[in-house]
Tab-separated table of C-alpha atoms and ligand atoms in Angstrom:
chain	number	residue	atom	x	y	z
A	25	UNK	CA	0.324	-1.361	-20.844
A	26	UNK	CA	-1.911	0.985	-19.211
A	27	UNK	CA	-4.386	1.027	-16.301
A	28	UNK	CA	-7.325	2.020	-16.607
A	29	UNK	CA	-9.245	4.032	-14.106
A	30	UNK	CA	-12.818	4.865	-13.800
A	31	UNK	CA	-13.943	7.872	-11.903
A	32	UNK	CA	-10.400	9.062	-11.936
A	33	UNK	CA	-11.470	12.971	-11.415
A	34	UNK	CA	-13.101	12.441	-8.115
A	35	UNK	CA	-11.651	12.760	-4.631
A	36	UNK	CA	-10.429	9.286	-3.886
A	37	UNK	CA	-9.554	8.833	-7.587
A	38	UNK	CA	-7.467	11.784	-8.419
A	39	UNK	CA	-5.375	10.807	-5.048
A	40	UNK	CA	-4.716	7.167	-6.708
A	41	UNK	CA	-3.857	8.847	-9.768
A	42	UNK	CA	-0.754	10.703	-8.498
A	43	UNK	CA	0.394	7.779	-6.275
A	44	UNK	CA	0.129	5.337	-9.297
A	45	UNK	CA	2.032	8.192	-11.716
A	46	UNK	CA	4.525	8.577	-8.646
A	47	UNK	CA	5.268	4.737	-8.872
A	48	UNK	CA	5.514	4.568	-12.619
A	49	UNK	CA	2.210	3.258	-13.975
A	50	UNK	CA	0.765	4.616	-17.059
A	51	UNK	CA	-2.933	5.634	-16.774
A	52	UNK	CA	-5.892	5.770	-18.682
A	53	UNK	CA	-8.651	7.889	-17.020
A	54	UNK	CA	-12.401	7.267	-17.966
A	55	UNK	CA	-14.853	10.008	-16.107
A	56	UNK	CA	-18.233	11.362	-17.045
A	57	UNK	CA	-17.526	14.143	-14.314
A	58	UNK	CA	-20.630	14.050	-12.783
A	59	UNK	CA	-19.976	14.846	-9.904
A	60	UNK	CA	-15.964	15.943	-10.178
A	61	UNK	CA	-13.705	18.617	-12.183
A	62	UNK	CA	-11.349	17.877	-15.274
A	63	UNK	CA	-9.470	20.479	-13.678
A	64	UNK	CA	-8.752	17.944	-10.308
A	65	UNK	CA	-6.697	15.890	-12.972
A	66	UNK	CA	-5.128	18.715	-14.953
A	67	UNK	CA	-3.617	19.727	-11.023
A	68	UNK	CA	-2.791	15.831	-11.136
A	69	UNK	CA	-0.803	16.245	-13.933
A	70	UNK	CA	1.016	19.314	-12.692
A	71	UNK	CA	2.093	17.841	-9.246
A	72	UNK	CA	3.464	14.845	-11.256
A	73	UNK	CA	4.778	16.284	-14.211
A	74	UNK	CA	3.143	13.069	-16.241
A	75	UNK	CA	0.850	13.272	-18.269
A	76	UNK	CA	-2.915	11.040	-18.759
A	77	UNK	CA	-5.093	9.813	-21.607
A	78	UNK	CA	-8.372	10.869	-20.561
A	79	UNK	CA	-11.655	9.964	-22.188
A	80	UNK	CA	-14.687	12.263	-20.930
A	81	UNK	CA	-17.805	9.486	-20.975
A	82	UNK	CA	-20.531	8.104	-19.298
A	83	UNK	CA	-19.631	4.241	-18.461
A	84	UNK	CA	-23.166	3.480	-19.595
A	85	UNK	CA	-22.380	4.539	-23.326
A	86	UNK	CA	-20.489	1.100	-23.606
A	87	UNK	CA	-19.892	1.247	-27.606
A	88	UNK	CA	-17.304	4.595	-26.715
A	89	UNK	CA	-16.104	2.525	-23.446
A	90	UNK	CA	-15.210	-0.473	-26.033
A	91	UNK	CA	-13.312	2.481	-27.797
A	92	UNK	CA	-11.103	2.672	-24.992
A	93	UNK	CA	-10.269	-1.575	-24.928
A	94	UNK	CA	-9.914	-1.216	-28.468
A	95	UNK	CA	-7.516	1.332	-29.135
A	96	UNK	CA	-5.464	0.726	-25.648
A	97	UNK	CA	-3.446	-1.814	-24.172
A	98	UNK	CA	-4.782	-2.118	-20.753
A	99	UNK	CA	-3.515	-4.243	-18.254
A	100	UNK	CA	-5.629	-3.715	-14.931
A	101	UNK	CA	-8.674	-1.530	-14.001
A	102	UNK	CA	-9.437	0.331	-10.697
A	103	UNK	CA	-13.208	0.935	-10.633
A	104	UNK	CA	-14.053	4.351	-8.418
A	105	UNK	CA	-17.041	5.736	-10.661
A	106	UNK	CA	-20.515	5.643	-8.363
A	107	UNK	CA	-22.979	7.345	-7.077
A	108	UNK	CA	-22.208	7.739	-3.324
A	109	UNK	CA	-24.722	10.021	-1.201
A	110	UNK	CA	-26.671	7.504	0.911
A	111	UNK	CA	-29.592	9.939	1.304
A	112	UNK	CA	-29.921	10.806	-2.235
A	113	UNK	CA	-30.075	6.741	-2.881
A	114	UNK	CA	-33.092	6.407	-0.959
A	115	UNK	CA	-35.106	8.970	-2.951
A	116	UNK	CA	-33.303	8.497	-6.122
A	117	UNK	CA	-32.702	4.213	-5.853
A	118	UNK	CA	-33.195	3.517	-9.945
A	119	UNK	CA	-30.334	5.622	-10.492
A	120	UNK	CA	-28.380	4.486	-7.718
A	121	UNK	CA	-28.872	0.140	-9.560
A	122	UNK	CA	-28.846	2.002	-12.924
A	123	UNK	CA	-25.398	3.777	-12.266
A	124	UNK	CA	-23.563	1.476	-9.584
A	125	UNK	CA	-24.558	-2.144	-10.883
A	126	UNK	CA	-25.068	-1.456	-14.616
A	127	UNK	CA	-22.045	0.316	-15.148
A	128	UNK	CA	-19.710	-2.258	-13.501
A	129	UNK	CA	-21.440	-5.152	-15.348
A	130	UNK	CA	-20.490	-2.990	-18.722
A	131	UNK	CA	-16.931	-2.627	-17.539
A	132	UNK	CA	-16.845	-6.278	-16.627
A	133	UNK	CA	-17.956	-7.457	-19.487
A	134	UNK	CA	-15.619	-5.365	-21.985
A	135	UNK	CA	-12.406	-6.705	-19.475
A	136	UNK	CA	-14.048	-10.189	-20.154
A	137	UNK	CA	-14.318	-9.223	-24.174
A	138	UNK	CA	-10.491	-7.971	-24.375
A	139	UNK	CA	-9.266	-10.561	-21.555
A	140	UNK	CA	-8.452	-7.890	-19.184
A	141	UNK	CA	-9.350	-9.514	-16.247
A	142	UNK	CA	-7.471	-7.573	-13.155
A	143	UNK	CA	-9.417	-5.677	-10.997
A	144	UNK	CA	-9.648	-3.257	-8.286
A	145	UNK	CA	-12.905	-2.061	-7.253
A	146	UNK	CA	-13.897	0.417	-4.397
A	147	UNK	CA	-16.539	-0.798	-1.810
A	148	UNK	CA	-17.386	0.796	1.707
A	149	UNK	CA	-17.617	0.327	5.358
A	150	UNK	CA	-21.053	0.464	4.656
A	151	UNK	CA	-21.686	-3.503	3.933
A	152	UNK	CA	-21.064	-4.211	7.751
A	153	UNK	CA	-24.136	-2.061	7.949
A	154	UNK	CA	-24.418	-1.556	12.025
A	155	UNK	CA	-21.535	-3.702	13.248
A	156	UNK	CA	-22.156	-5.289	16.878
A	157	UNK	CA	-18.624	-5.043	17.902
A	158	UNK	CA	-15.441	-2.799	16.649
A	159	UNK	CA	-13.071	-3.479	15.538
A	160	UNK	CA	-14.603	-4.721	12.111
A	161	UNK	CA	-12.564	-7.692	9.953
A	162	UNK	CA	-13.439	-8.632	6.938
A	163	UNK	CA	-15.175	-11.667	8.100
A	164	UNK	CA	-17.890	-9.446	10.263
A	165	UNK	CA	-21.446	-10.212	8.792
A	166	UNK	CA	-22.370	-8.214	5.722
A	167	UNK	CA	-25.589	-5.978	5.433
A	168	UNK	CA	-26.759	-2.859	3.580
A	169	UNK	CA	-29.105	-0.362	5.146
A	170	UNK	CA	-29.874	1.587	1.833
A	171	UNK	CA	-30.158	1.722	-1.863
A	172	UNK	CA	-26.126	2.870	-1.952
A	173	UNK	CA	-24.824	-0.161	0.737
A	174	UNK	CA	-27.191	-2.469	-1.527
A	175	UNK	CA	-25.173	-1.847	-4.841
A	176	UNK	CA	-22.135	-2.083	-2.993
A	177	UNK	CA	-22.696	-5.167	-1.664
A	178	UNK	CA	-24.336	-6.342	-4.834
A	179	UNK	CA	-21.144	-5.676	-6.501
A	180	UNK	CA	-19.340	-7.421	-4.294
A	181	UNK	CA	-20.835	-10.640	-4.582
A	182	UNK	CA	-21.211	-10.519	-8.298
A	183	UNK	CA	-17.906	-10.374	-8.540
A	184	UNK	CA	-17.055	-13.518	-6.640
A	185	UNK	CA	-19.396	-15.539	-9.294
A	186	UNK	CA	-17.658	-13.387	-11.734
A	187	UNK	CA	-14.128	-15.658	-10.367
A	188	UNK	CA	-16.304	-18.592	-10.140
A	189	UNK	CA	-17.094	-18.681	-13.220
A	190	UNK	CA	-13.583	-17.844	-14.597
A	191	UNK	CA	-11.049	-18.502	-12.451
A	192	UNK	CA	-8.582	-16.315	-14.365
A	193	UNK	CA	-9.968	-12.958	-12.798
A	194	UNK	CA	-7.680	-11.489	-10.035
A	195	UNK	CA	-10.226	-9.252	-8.123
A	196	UNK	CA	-9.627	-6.866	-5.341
A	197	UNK	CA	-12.409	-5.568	-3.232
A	198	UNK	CA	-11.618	-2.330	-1.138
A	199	UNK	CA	-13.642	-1.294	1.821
A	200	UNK	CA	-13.184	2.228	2.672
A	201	UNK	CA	-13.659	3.337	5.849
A	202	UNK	CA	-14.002	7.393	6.309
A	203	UNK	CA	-11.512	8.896	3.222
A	204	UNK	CA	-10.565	12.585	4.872
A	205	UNK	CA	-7.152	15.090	4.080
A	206	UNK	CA	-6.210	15.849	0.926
A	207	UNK	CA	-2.402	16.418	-0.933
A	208	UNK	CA	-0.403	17.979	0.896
A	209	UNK	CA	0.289	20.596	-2.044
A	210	UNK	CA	-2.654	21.708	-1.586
A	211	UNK	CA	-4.203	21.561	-5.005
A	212	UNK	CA	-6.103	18.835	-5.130
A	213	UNK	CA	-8.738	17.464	-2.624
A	214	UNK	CA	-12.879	16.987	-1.484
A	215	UNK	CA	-14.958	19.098	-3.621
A	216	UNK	CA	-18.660	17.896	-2.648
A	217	UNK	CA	-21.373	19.868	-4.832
A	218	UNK	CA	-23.570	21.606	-2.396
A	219	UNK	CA	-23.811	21.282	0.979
A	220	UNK	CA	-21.623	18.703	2.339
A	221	UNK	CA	-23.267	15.625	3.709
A	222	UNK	CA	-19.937	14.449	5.197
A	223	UNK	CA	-18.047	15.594	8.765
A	224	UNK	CA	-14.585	16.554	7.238
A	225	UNK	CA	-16.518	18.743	4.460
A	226	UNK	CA	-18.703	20.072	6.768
A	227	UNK	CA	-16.293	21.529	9.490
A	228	UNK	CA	-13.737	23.052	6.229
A	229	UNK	CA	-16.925	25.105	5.139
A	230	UNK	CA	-17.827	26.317	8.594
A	231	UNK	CA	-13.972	27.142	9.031
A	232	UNK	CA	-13.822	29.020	5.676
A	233	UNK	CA	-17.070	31.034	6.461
A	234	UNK	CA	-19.743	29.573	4.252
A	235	UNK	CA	-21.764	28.062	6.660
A	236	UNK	CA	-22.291	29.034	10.218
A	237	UNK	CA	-22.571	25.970	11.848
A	238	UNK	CA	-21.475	22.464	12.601
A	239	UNK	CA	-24.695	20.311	13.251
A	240	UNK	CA	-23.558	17.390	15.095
A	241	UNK	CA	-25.873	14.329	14.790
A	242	UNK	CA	-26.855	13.203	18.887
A	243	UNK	CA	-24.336	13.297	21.339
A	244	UNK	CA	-26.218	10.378	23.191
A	245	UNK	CA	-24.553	7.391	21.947
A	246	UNK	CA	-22.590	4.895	24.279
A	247	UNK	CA	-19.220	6.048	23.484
A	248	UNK	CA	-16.494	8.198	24.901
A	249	UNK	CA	-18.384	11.713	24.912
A	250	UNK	CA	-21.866	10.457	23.397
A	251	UNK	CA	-20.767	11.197	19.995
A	252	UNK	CA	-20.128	9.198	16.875
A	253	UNK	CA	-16.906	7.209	16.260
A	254	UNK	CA	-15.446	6.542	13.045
A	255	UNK	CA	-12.408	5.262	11.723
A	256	UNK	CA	-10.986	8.701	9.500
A	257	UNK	CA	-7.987	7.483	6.961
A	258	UNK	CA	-6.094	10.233	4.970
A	259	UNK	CA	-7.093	9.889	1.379
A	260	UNK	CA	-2.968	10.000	0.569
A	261	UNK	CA	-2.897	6.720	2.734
A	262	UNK	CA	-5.763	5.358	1.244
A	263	UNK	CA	-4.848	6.150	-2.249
A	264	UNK	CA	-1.407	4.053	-1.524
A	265	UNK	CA	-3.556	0.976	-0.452
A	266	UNK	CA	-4.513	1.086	-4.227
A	267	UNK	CA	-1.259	1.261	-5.497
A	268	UNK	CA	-0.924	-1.562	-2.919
A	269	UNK	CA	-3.772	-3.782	-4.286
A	270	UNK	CA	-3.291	-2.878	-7.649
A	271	UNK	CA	0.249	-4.895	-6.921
A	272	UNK	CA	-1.134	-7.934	-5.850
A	273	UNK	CA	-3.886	-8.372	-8.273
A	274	UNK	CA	-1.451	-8.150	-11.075
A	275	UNK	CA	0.374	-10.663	-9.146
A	276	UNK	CA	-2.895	-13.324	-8.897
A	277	UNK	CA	-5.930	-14.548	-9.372
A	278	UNK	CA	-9.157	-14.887	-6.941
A	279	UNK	CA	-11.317	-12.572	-5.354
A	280	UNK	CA	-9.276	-10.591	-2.091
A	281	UNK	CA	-10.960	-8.224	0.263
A	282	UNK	CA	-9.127	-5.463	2.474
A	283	UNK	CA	-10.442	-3.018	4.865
A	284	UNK	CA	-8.630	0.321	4.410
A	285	UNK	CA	-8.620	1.881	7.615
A	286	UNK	CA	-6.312	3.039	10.079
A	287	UNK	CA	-7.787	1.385	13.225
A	288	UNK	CA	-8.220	3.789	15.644
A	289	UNK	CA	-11.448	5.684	16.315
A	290	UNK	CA	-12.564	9.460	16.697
A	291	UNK	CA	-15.497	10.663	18.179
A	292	UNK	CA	-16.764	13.953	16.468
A	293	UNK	CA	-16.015	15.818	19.135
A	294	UNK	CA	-12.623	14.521	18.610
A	295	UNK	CA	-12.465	15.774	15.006
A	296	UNK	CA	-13.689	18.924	15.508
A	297	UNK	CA	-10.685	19.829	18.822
A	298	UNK	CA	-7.954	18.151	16.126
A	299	UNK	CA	-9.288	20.061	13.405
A	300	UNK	CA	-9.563	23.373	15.540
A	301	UNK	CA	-5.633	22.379	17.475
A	302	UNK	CA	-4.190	21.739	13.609
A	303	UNK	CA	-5.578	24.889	12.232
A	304	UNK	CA	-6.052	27.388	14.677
A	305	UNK	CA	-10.098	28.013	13.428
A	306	UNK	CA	-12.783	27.575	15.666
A	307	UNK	CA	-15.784	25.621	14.718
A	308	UNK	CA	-19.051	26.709	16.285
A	309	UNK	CA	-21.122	23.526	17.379
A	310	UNK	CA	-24.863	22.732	17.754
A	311	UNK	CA	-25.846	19.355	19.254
A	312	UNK	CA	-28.405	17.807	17.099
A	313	UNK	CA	-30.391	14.978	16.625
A	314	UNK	CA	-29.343	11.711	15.640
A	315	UNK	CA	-29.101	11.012	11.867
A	316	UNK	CA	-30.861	7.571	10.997
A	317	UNK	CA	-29.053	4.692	10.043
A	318	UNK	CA	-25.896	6.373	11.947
A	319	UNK	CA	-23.845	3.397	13.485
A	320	UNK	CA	-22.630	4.867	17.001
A	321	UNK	CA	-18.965	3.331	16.340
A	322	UNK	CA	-17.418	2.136	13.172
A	323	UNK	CA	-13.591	1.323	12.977
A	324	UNK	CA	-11.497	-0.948	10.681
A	325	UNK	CA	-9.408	-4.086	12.249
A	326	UNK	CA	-6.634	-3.172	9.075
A	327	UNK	CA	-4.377	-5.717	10.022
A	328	UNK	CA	-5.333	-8.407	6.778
A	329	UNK	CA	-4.071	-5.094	4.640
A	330	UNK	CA	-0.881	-4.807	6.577
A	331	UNK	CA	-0.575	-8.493	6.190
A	332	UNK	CA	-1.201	-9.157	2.667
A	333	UNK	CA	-0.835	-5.926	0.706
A	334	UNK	CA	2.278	-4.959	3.347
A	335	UNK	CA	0.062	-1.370	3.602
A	336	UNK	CA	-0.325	0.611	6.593
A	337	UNK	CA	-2.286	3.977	7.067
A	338	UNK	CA	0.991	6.329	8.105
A	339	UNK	CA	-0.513	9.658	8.471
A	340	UNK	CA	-2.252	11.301	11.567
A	341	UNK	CA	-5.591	13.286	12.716
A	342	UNK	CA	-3.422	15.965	13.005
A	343	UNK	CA	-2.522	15.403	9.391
A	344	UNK	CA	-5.529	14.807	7.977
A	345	UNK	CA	-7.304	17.927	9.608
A	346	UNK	CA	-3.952	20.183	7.899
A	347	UNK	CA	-4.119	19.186	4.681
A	348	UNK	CA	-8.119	19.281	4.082
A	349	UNK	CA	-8.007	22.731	5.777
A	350	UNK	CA	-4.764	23.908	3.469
A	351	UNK	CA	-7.250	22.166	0.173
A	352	UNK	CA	-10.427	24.371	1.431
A	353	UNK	CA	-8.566	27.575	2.677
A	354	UNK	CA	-6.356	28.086	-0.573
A	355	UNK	CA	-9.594	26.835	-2.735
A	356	UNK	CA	-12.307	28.402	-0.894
A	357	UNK	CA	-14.590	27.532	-3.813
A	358	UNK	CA	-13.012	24.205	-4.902
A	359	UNK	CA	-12.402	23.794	-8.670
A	360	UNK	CA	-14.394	26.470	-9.323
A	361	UNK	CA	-13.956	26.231	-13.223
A	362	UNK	CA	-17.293	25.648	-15.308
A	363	UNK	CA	-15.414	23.884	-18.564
A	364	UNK	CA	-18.201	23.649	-21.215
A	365	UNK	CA	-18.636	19.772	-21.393
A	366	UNK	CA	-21.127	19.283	-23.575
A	367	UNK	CA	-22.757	15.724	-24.260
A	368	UNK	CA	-20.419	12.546	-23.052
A	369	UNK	CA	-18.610	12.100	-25.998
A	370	UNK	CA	-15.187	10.037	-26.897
A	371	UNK	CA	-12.384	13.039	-26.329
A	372	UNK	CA	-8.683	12.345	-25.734
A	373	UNK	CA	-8.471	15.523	-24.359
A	374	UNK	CA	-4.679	16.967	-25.558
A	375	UNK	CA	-5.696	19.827	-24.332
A	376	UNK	CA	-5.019	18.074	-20.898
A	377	UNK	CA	-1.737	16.137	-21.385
A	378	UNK	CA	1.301	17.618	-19.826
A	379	UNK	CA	4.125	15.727	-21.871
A	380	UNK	CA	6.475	13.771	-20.739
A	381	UNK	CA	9.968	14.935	-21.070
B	5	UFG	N1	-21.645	14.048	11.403
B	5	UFG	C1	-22.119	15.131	12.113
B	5	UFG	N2	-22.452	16.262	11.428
B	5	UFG	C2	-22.333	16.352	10.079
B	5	UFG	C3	-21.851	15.246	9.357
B	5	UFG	C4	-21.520	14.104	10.063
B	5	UFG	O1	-22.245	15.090	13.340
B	5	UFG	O2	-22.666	17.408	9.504
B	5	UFG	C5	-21.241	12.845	12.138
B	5	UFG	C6	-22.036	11.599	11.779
B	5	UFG	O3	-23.191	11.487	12.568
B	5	UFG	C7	-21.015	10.500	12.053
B	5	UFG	C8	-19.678	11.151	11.716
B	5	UFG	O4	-19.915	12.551	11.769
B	5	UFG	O5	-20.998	10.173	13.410
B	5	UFG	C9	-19.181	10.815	10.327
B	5	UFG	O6	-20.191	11.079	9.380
B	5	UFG	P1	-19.900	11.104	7.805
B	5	UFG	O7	-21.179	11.488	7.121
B	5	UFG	O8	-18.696	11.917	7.532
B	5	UFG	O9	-19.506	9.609	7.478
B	5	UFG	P2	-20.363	8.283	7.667
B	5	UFG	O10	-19.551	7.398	8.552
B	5	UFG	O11	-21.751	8.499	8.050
B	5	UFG	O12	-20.424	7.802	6.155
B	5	UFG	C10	-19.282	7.289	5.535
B	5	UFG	C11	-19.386	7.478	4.026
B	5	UFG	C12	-20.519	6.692	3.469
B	5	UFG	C13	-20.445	5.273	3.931
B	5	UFG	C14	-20.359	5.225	5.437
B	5	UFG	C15	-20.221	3.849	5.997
B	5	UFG	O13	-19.573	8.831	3.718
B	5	UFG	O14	-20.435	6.707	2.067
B	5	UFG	O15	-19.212	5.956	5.859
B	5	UFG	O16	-19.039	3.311	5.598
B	5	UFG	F1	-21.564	4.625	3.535
């Protein structure tokens, strides 16, 4: 019995992959790699030593996804694949429904078809839309502030009639709060196309030379230096919250949610002196204005995670800033390798597997 895992290339993906190899699981990977590198997963497969089944396709083409149910045993899915740039959803929205919402109604409809009815699927922070107090619980009131929150939260309450309707479904919704770090080998980590739209990104291009700058975004809010304050979790933490919450919803049916966070909050300011203290590189700043839709202060109340999953975010700022700074320093250019994919077709790409002894 394998899982199956959607969007496995990507950043938070290829982390889960490696935690979920570490612990044993067999995995099935399903990417159209998009927006991600089949090399991320062959470097996957060379920190583990295990090898995956990986089919290169779009989850829209459902007759190849059926494929996958029909010649695998799968036991549980993780859903990662998405579109996730908030700014590109507000000028590109169609394809933010098209590729968010249609694609997990295909999956969910094939795990319905071949009774495969355990799920994990990765939401955001970015329901609670602009919380009025911190620290956020699941309970907080939900609302989207763009085309990328809106599928999110669409998601999420589709799936909840999804267990309505058929109360056999054991469904576990994740809500991430800011994914930062990377392994700590090294080889695998963040590799945004283009300019980075994200802090963490940002600051390792700046530190690696190719661009000048960190623009911070206002430094007028009402928090502890006037910057924003987020809740940063090491993707290695986070990626153990799946293994987590893959657990328990092999374990049982409903619909569970869990904020992945770690708690505490850093201003940007913050970031930057932990990132410049971890690594020794000094990021030039330039105050800014504010970016719309920024919340001033976002961080996670993680303690239903601790409680029910028995997962805690272990690793520090200190941490985090290393390891995405070792990722960007010793792959200045990230994957860097152009494979020659050609259309999304059904592969089972050997030319991938690392056998198993
Ligand atoms: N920031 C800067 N300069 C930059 C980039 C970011 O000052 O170049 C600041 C932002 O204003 C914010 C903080 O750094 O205060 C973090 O910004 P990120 O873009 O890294 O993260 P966000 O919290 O804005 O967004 C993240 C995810 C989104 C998700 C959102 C809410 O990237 O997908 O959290 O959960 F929607």
């Amino acid at each position: 019995m394998a899982i199956l895992i959607t969007g496995g290339a990507g950043f938070i993906g290829s982390h889960t992959c490696i935690e979920l190899l570490n612990e044993g699981y067999e995995i099935i990977v399903v990417d159209n790699f998009s927006n991600s590198k089949p090399e991320s997963l062959k470097r996957v497969c060379e920190i583990t030593g295990k090898s995956i089944m990986i089919y290169y396709l779009d989850l829209l083409d459902s007759e190849s996804l059926e494929k996958v149910f029909l010649v695998n045993q799968i036991e549980a899915v993780i859903h990662f694949a998405g579109l996730k740039a908030v700014g590109e959803s507000v000028k590109e929205s169609l394809k933010y429904y098209k590729n968010n919402i249609t694609t997990t109604i295909i999956i969910c409809d094939l795990m319905q078809k071949y009774s495969v009815k355990k799920l994990v699927f990765s939401s955001s922070a970015t329901v609670y839309g602009l919380p009025d107090t911190v620290p956020i619980s699941e309970e907080f009131p939900l609302k989207a502030l763009n085309p990328y929150g809106r599928t999110k939260l669409m998601v999420e309450e589709f799936l909840q009639d999804i267990f309505i309707s058929d109360n056999e479904w054991s469904i576990t919704i994740l809500r991430y709060f800011n994914p930062i770090g990377a392994h700590e080998s090294g080889l695998i980590g963040e590799d945004p196309s283009g300019t980075p739209n994200n802090l963490m990104p940002y600051i390792t291009k700046v530190a690696v030379g190719q661009l000048k700058v960190l623009n911070i975004f206002g430094n007028g809010y009402s928090t502890k230096d006037g910057t924003g304050v987020r809740d940063y979790i090491h993707v290695v933490d986070l990626a153990n919250g799946h293994v987590a919450a893959l657990d328990k919803t092999l374990k049982s049916t409903g619909v569970n949610i869990y904020n992945l966070g770690t708690g505490i909050g850093y201003s940007v300011l913050e970031v930057v002196s932990a990132f410049e203290s971890a690594t020794g590189v000094k990021i030039p700043i330039n105050i800014t204005h504010p970016r719309p839709g920024d919340a001033a202060i976002c961080y996670a109340d993680p303690m239903k995670a601790e409680k029910e999953l028995n997962w805690i975010a272990k690793k520090s700022i200190h941490d985090m800033c290393a390891d995405s700074w070792r990722w960007q320093s010793r792959n200045p250019n990230g994957y860097k390798i152009n494979e020659e994919l050609e259309n999304p077709r059904l592969i089972q790409s050997e030319d991938f597997l690392i056998p198993n002894n």
